[in-house]
C-alpha cells in the first residue's frame, strides 16, 4: 500500500475542496486534526462515537438536509466494522452524501494495530459492489484537492478512498467538549436556530 | 389503527427499521403512509445512528426492530441516547413475550433497557397501534428517549 498523504494534508484538502455551506463529520483519528484546524459551526466531530456508525449518522443528516452536501471522514477500520452501511446508503439514495475513507491501515486511536483484512480489502470495489454510484481511490501522486472537488461535484452518493500515512504518536481520541452540549449546539444550527454568538 | 397511521399521527417522519416476522407485516402500510418514509438498514446499530442524524435536522424518526437486534445495537443506542442525549423513540418487538416460552430474547428485554437507563412501556399485542400515538407524543413532549415494547409470539 502507498504510504499516502498525512491526515493533516487530507483535512486541508477537504477544506479547500468543500462547497459552502456543507457539513463535515470527522470521526476517530480525523477529529484531532480537524479540531486543531478549527471546525466550522456546520461540522460535527463525531466523538465519542459508536465505531462504524459515522456513515449512517451522516446519512441521516444528508436525508434530513438534502440541500447541504454532507461528508463523513471515516477510517478504514471503522468502515470494515460496518460494511453494510454502504448498502443502506445506496438504498436511501441520499444524493448529497459523501464518504472519505481515511485508509491508514491501522486502528490509529488504539495504538496502531493492523486493521482486519489489511490491504486485501478493496473498499472501492466493496462500495461499487454495494451499488454506490461513484467510488474512487486517490492514486499515488494525485492532487487530493482535485480528487475531493470531483467527489463533491459527483452526481449522487460518492466515496473516495484516500491512503493516509499512519503515525506513531497519534493524540488520544477525545471529544472536543461535552458531547451532548456540542450536539445540541450543532443541531440548532441545522434546524435554523443557531445559538447566539455562533458565526 | 395500523402502525403507519399511528406513527404518522404522532408526527413521526421516518421509520428506520429491520423488520421481524411480526412487525414486518406492516411494511406495506408504512410504505403507503403519506408523510412517512420507511428506511431499511443493513444492521440494527445503523438504525440508531441514522436516527440520530435525522433528529439533528429536525426530523422525528421512529426506530423499529426486534429485541435481538436491540441487543446487537447496544453501543449505537448508548452513543445516541446517553452520549448525545437525543430523545429517540423505538418500537421493539419482543420475541416470545406472548408465549411464556423460556427465551432469553424475551427475558432480557426489560433488564437490558433498565441497564441503559431507558424508560419503556408495553403495548398490547395485536394489530391496533393506536396507543403508540399517545406514547410517542408524550415522549416527544417530554423530550425523552423511550422504548415501546411490542409483545410477539415465536419468531
Short mmCIF file of C-alpha atoms in Angstrom, two decimals:
data_model
loop_
_atom_site.label_atom_id
_atom_site.label_comp_id
_atom_site.label_asym_id
_atom_site.label_seq_id
_atom_site.Cartn_x
_atom_site.Cartn_y
_atom_site.Cartn_z
CA UNK A 1 0.00 0.00 0.00
CA UNK A 2 1.12 3.56 -0.67
CA UNK A 3 2.45 5.49 2.29
CA UNK A 4 -0.21 8.02 1.44
CA UNK A 5 -0.65 11.62 2.49
CA UNK A 6 -0.73 12.93 6.03
CA UNK A 7 -4.04 13.26 7.84
CA UNK A 8 -3.35 16.98 8.12
CA UNK A 9 -2.90 17.24 4.34
CA UNK A 10 -6.19 15.39 3.86
CA UNK A 11 -8.01 17.74 6.21
CA UNK A 12 -6.52 20.76 4.42
CA UNK A 13 -7.62 19.32 1.09
CA UNK A 14 -11.18 18.71 2.28
CA UNK A 15 -11.34 22.29 3.49
CA UNK A 16 -10.04 23.57 0.16
CA UNK A 17 -12.43 21.45 -1.88
CA UNK A 18 -15.69 21.53 0.04
CA UNK A 19 -18.56 23.69 -1.14
CA UNK A 20 -20.01 26.07 1.40
CA UNK A 21 -22.19 25.67 3.26
CA UNK A 22 -21.64 21.98 3.75
CA UNK A 23 -21.40 19.59 6.69
CA UNK A 24 -18.26 17.61 7.51
CA UNK A 25 -18.40 14.80 10.08
CA UNK A 26 -14.90 13.69 11.11
CA UNK A 27 -14.55 10.74 13.45
CA UNK A 28 -11.79 8.89 15.28
CA UNK A 29 -8.29 9.85 14.06
CA UNK A 30 -9.65 12.64 11.84
CA UNK A 31 -11.11 14.51 14.80
CA UNK A 32 -7.91 15.87 16.33
CA UNK A 33 -6.50 17.46 13.14
CA UNK A 34 -9.92 18.87 12.33
CA UNK A 35 -10.34 20.41 15.75
CA UNK A 36 -6.76 21.72 15.68
CA UNK A 37 -7.52 23.41 12.38
CA UNK A 38 -10.83 24.78 13.65
CA UNK A 39 -14.20 23.21 12.99
CA UNK A 40 -16.81 25.15 11.07
CA UNK A 41 -20.03 25.54 13.07
CA UNK A 42 -21.65 23.39 10.37
CA UNK A 43 -19.32 20.48 11.21
CA UNK A 44 -19.67 17.87 13.89
CA UNK A 45 -16.81 15.92 15.44
CA UNK A 46 -18.45 12.51 15.91
CA UNK A 47 -16.56 11.57 19.05
CA UNK A 48 -17.45 9.86 21.30
CA UNK A 49 -18.66 7.62 18.55
CA UNK A 50 -20.14 4.22 18.13
CA UNK A 51 -17.42 2.74 15.93
CA UNK A 52 -18.61 2.14 12.39
CA UNK A 53 -21.63 4.40 12.68
CA UNK A 54 -20.28 7.65 11.21
CA UNK A 55 -21.65 6.84 7.75
CA UNK A 56 -25.20 6.05 8.95
CA UNK A 57 -25.07 9.16 11.15
CA UNK A 58 -24.02 11.33 8.19
CA UNK A 59 -26.63 9.59 6.04
CA UNK A 60 -29.33 10.67 8.47
CA UNK A 61 -28.10 14.26 8.28
CA UNK A 62 -27.97 14.07 4.48
CA UNK A 63 -31.54 12.78 4.27
CA UNK A 64 -32.78 15.45 6.65
CA UNK A 65 -30.91 18.29 4.92
CA UNK A 66 -30.89 17.38 1.21
CA UNK A 67 -29.87 20.95 0.41
CA UNK A 68 -26.44 20.50 2.04
CA UNK A 69 -23.51 18.32 0.98
CA UNK A 70 -22.70 16.06 3.95
CA UNK A 71 -19.27 14.43 4.11
CA UNK A 72 -18.20 11.74 6.58
CA UNK A 73 -14.47 11.17 7.20
CA UNK A 74 -14.17 7.59 8.38
CA UNK A 75 -11.25 5.28 9.00
CA UNK A 76 -10.85 2.00 7.15
CA UNK A 77 -11.10 0.22 10.49
CA UNK A 78 -14.42 1.90 11.18
CA UNK A 79 -15.79 1.17 7.74
CA UNK A 80 -14.91 -2.52 7.71
CA UNK A 81 -16.69 -2.78 11.04
CA UNK A 82 -19.95 -1.84 9.33
CA UNK A 83 -19.70 -2.50 5.59
CA UNK A 84 -23.45 -2.98 5.32
CA UNK A 85 -23.86 0.77 5.75
CA UNK A 86 -22.82 1.14 2.11
CA UNK A 87 -25.87 -0.88 1.05
CA UNK A 88 -28.01 1.24 3.32
CA UNK A 89 -26.59 4.41 1.76
CA UNK A 90 -27.27 3.10 -1.73
CA UNK A 91 -30.87 2.25 -0.96
CA UNK A 92 -31.54 5.52 0.83
CA UNK A 93 -30.26 7.32 -2.28
CA UNK A 94 -29.05 10.42 -0.48
CA UNK A 95 -27.53 12.23 -3.44
CA UNK A 96 -25.71 14.65 -1.13
CA UNK A 97 -23.81 12.07 0.95
CA UNK A 98 -20.03 11.93 0.53
CA UNK A 99 -17.70 9.42 2.22
CA UNK A 100 -13.95 9.95 2.57
CA UNK A 101 -12.12 6.85 3.77
CA UNK A 102 -9.03 7.64 5.85
CA UNK A 103 -7.20 4.46 4.84
CA UNK A 104 -4.20 4.27 7.12
CA UNK A 105 -4.39 0.50 7.59
CA UNK A 106 -4.43 0.74 11.36
CA UNK A 107 -6.69 1.35 14.31
CA UNK A 108 -4.94 4.65 14.92
CA UNK A 109 -6.66 5.71 18.12
CA UNK A 110 -5.98 2.44 19.93
CA UNK A 111 -2.27 2.42 19.25
CA UNK A 112 -1.85 1.48 15.61
CA UNK A 113 -2.85 -2.18 15.48
CA UNK A 114 -3.46 -3.52 11.97
CA UNK A 115 -6.97 -3.26 10.55
CA UNK A 116 -8.56 -6.64 9.87
CA UNK A 117 -8.11 -7.67 6.27
CA UNK A 118 -5.50 -5.03 5.62
CA UNK A 119 -4.54 -4.38 2.01
CA UNK A 120 -6.56 -7.38 0.84
CA UNK A 121 -9.77 -5.44 1.37
CA UNK A 122 -10.60 -3.27 -1.63
CA UNK A 123 -13.02 -0.72 -0.23
CA UNK A 124 -13.61 0.89 -3.62
CA UNK A 125 -14.70 -2.47 -5.03
CA UNK A 126 -16.87 -3.06 -1.96
CA UNK A 127 -18.53 0.34 -2.38
CA UNK A 128 -19.18 -0.29 -6.07
CA UNK A 129 -20.45 -3.77 -5.27
CA UNK A 130 -22.87 -2.30 -2.75
CA UNK A 131 -24.25 -0.12 -5.50
CA UNK A 132 -22.74 3.27 -4.71
CA UNK A 133 -22.90 5.34 -7.88
CA UNK A 134 -19.33 6.60 -7.52
CA UNK A 135 -16.25 5.24 -5.77
CA UNK A 136 -12.61 6.08 -6.45
CA UNK A 137 -9.19 5.80 -4.87
CA UNK A 138 -6.73 8.68 -4.63
CA UNK A 139 -3.87 7.41 -6.73
CA UNK A 140 -0.22 7.96 -5.80
CA UNK A 141 0.86 11.47 -6.66
CA UNK A 142 -2.63 12.69 -7.48
CA UNK A 143 -3.74 16.07 -6.16
CA UNK A 144 -6.14 15.42 -3.27
CA UNK A 145 -7.86 18.77 -3.74
CA UNK A 146 -8.73 17.89 -7.34
CA UNK A 147 -9.98 14.46 -6.29
CA UNK A 148 -12.07 15.90 -3.48
CA UNK A 149 -13.57 18.56 -5.74
CA UNK A 150 -14.62 15.73 -8.06
CA UNK A 151 -16.08 13.91 -5.09
CA UNK A 152 -18.21 16.88 -4.06
CA UNK A 153 -19.24 17.52 -7.67
CA UNK A 154 -20.36 13.92 -8.26
CA UNK A 155 -23.93 13.32 -9.31
CA UNK A 156 -25.05 11.16 -6.41
CA UNK A 157 -23.59 9.46 -3.36
CA UNK A 158 -19.82 9.05 -3.71
CA UNK A 159 -16.85 7.57 -1.85
CA UNK A 160 -13.15 8.49 -2.07
CA UNK A 161 -10.60 6.09 -0.61
CA UNK A 162 -7.54 8.08 0.49
CA UNK A 163 -4.31 6.34 1.53
CA UNK A 164 -3.13 8.14 4.66
CA UNK A 165 0.17 7.74 6.46
CA UNK A 166 -0.26 6.21 9.91
CA UNK A 167 1.55 8.00 12.72
CA UNK A 168 3.36 6.58 15.71
CA UNK A 169 2.34 9.19 18.25
CA UNK A 170 -1.29 9.95 17.43
CA UNK A 171 -3.02 12.04 20.07
CA UNK A 172 -5.76 10.28 22.01
CA UNK A 173 -9.26 10.41 20.60
CA UNK A 174 -11.08 12.81 22.87
CA UNK A 175 -14.34 14.67 22.48
CA UNK A 176 -13.62 18.38 21.95
CA UNK A 177 -16.02 19.31 24.74
CA UNK A 178 -19.14 17.97 26.42
CA UNK A 179 -20.78 15.71 23.86
CA UNK A 180 -24.46 16.46 24.48
CA UNK A 181 -23.91 20.23 24.61
CA UNK A 182 -21.86 20.18 21.41
CA UNK A 183 -24.50 18.10 19.69
CA UNK A 184 -27.33 20.40 20.75
CA UNK A 185 -25.46 23.49 19.60
CA UNK A 186 -24.80 21.90 16.20
CA UNK A 187 -28.37 20.58 15.93
CA UNK A 188 -29.74 24.06 16.47
CA UNK A 189 -27.68 25.32 13.53
CA UNK A 190 -29.01 22.53 11.30
CA UNK A 191 -32.62 23.31 12.17
CA UNK A 192 -32.13 27.04 11.53
CA UNK A 193 -31.95 28.21 15.13
CA UNK A 194 -28.22 28.79 15.71
CA UNK A 195 -27.22 29.66 19.26
CA UNK A 196 -26.45 33.29 19.93
CA UNK A 197 -22.79 34.05 19.24
CA UNK A 198 -22.37 31.27 16.66
CA UNK A 199 -20.86 32.63 13.49
CA UNK B 1 -55.12 1.75 13.82
CA UNK B 2 -52.28 0.40 11.69
CA UNK B 3 -48.64 1.08 12.52
CA UNK B 4 -48.17 3.62 9.73
CA UNK B 5 -51.19 5.66 10.72
CA UNK B 6 -50.23 5.54 14.40
CA UNK B 7 -46.71 6.73 13.67
CA UNK B 8 -47.82 9.42 11.27
CA UNK B 9 -50.44 10.74 13.66
CA UNK B 10 -47.71 11.09 16.29
CA UNK B 11 -45.66 13.25 13.92
CA UNK B 12 -43.12 10.60 13.00
CA UNK B 13 -41.39 11.48 9.72
CA UNK B 14 -39.16 8.43 9.20
CA UNK B 15 -39.37 4.80 10.30
CA UNK B 16 -35.86 3.31 10.43
CA UNK B 17 -36.07 -0.43 10.66
CA UNK B 18 -35.12 -4.01 10.24
CA UNK B 19 -38.35 -5.96 10.11
CA UNK B 20 -39.07 -9.14 12.03
CA UNK B 21 -41.83 -11.62 11.34
CA UNK B 22 -44.43 -9.71 13.41
CA UNK B 23 -43.67 -6.05 12.75
CA UNK B 24 -42.59 -6.87 9.21
CA UNK B 25 -46.24 -7.38 8.29
CA UNK B 26 -46.62 -3.62 8.41
CA UNK B 27 -44.12 -2.87 5.64
CA UNK B 28 -46.76 -2.13 3.01
CA UNK B 29 -48.76 0.05 5.40
CA UNK B 30 -45.66 2.02 6.33
CA UNK B 31 -44.67 2.49 2.70
CA UNK B 32 -48.05 3.85 1.69
CA UNK B 33 -48.48 6.21 4.66
CA UNK B 34 -48.33 9.80 3.41
CA UNK B 35 -45.62 11.90 5.01
CA UNK B 36 -43.75 8.88 6.32
CA UNK B 37 -40.54 7.49 4.83
CA UNK B 38 -39.51 3.91 5.50
CA UNK B 39 -35.72 3.49 5.71
CA UNK B 40 -34.27 -0.01 5.73
CA UNK B 41 -30.86 -0.56 7.29
CA UNK B 42 -28.46 -3.47 6.91
CA UNK B 43 -27.76 -3.96 10.63
CA UNK B 44 -29.50 -2.71 13.71
CA UNK B 45 -26.71 -0.47 15.04
CA UNK B 46 -27.06 1.66 11.96
CA UNK B 47 -30.65 2.44 12.85
CA UNK B 48 -29.84 4.46 15.98
CA UNK B 49 -27.02 6.38 14.27
CA UNK B 50 -29.15 7.13 11.24
CA UNK B 51 -31.98 8.26 13.53
CA UNK B 52 -29.52 10.48 15.44
CA UNK B 53 -28.55 12.19 12.19
CA UNK B 54 -32.18 12.63 11.20
CA UNK B 55 -33.05 14.05 14.61
CA UNK B 56 -30.23 16.57 14.26
CA UNK B 57 -32.01 18.03 11.23
CA UNK B 58 -35.40 18.36 12.89
CA UNK B 59 -36.88 15.08 11.65
CA UNK B 60 -38.76 12.80 14.06
CA UNK B 61 -37.64 9.22 13.46
CA UNK B 62 -39.02 6.01 14.96
CA UNK B 63 -36.63 3.06 15.17
CA UNK B 64 -38.24 -0.35 14.74
CA UNK B 65 -36.52 -3.71 15.27
CA UNK B 66 -36.76 -6.95 17.24
CA UNK B 67 -35.27 -7.24 20.71
CA UNK B 68 -32.44 -9.44 19.44
CA UNK B 69 -31.40 -6.60 17.16
CA UNK B 70 -31.74 -4.18 20.05
CA UNK B 71 -29.13 -6.17 21.94
CA UNK B 72 -26.85 -6.17 18.90
CA UNK B 73 -27.21 -2.42 18.56
CA UNK B 74 -26.49 -1.52 22.17
CA UNK B 75 -23.36 0.54 21.58
CA UNK B 76 -25.01 2.68 18.93
CA UNK B 77 -28.08 3.18 21.11
CA UNK B 78 -25.86 4.12 24.07
CA UNK B 79 -23.96 6.62 21.96
CA UNK B 80 -27.05 8.32 20.52
CA UNK B 81 -29.17 8.46 23.64
CA UNK B 82 -26.70 8.62 26.52
CA UNK B 83 -23.68 10.41 24.98
CA UNK B 84 -25.59 12.86 22.80
CA UNK B 85 -28.85 12.98 24.74
CA UNK B 86 -31.05 12.54 21.68
CA UNK B 87 -34.68 11.84 22.61
CA UNK B 88 -35.05 8.95 20.19
CA UNK B 89 -38.01 6.60 20.33
CA UNK B 90 -38.05 2.95 19.39
CA UNK B 91 -40.63 0.21 18.84
CA UNK B 92 -39.12 -3.11 19.78
CA UNK B 93 -40.74 -6.45 19.09
CA UNK B 94 -40.16 -8.85 21.96
CA UNK B 95 -39.96 -12.40 20.65
CA UNK B 96 -41.89 -15.00 22.66
CA UNK B 97 -43.33 -12.41 25.03
CA UNK B 98 -46.84 -13.80 24.47
CA UNK B 99 -46.00 -17.48 24.63
CA UNK B 100 -44.50 -17.83 28.07
CA UNK B 101 -41.75 -19.89 26.49
CA UNK B 102 -38.37 -19.78 28.12
CA UNK B 103 -36.39 -17.50 25.79
CA UNK B 104 -33.54 -15.22 26.74
CA UNK B 105 -34.61 -12.93 23.88
CA UNK B 106 -37.75 -12.13 25.86
CA UNK B 107 -36.46 -12.29 29.40
CA UNK B 108 -33.57 -9.90 28.77
CA UNK B 109 -35.62 -7.10 27.24
CA UNK B 110 -36.54 -5.27 30.43
CA UNK B 111 -33.19 -5.78 32.22
CA UNK B 112 -31.40 -4.55 29.09
CA UNK B 113 -33.41 -1.34 28.96
CA UNK B 114 -33.01 -0.75 32.69
CA UNK B 115 -29.25 -1.14 32.28
CA UNK B 116 -29.36 1.58 29.62
CA UNK B 117 -31.44 3.83 31.92
CA UNK B 118 -34.14 3.90 29.27
CA UNK B 119 -37.81 4.25 30.16
CA UNK B 120 -40.09 1.76 28.44
CA UNK B 121 -43.74 0.86 28.17
CA UNK B 122 -45.53 -2.20 26.84
CA UNK B 123 -48.05 -2.08 24.03
CA UNK B 124 -50.86 -4.61 23.83
CA UNK B 125 -50.36 -7.47 21.36
CA UNK B 126 -52.39 -7.38 18.17
CA UNK B 127 -52.94 -5.11 15.20
CA UNK B 128 -54.13 -1.92 16.87
CA UNK B 129 -51.27 0.53 17.41
CA UNK B 130 -53.44 3.49 18.42
CA UNK B 131 -51.84 3.55 21.88
CA UNK B 132 -48.46 4.14 20.26
CA UNK B 133 -49.53 7.60 19.10
CA UNK B 134 -50.08 8.91 22.62
CA UNK B 135 -46.89 7.26 23.87
CA UNK B 136 -44.75 8.85 21.16
CA UNK B 137 -46.49 12.18 21.67
CA UNK B 138 -45.69 12.10 25.35
CA UNK B 139 -42.05 11.12 24.84
CA UNK B 140 -41.63 13.93 22.31
CA UNK B 141 -43.35 16.45 24.59
CA UNK B 142 -41.05 15.47 27.44
CA UNK B 143 -38.06 15.35 25.03
CA UNK B 144 -37.03 11.99 26.39
CA UNK B 145 -35.84 8.81 24.76
CA UNK B 146 -38.27 5.96 25.26
CA UNK B 147 -38.77 2.41 24.08
CA UNK B 148 -42.14 0.85 23.35
CA UNK B 149 -42.18 -2.92 23.67
CA UNK B 150 -44.46 -4.94 21.42
CA UNK B 151 -45.24 -8.45 22.63
CA UNK B 152 -44.70 -11.06 19.92
CA UNK B 153 -45.12 -14.79 19.55
CA UNK B 154 -42.34 -17.11 18.41
CA UNK B 155 -40.17 -15.91 15.53
#
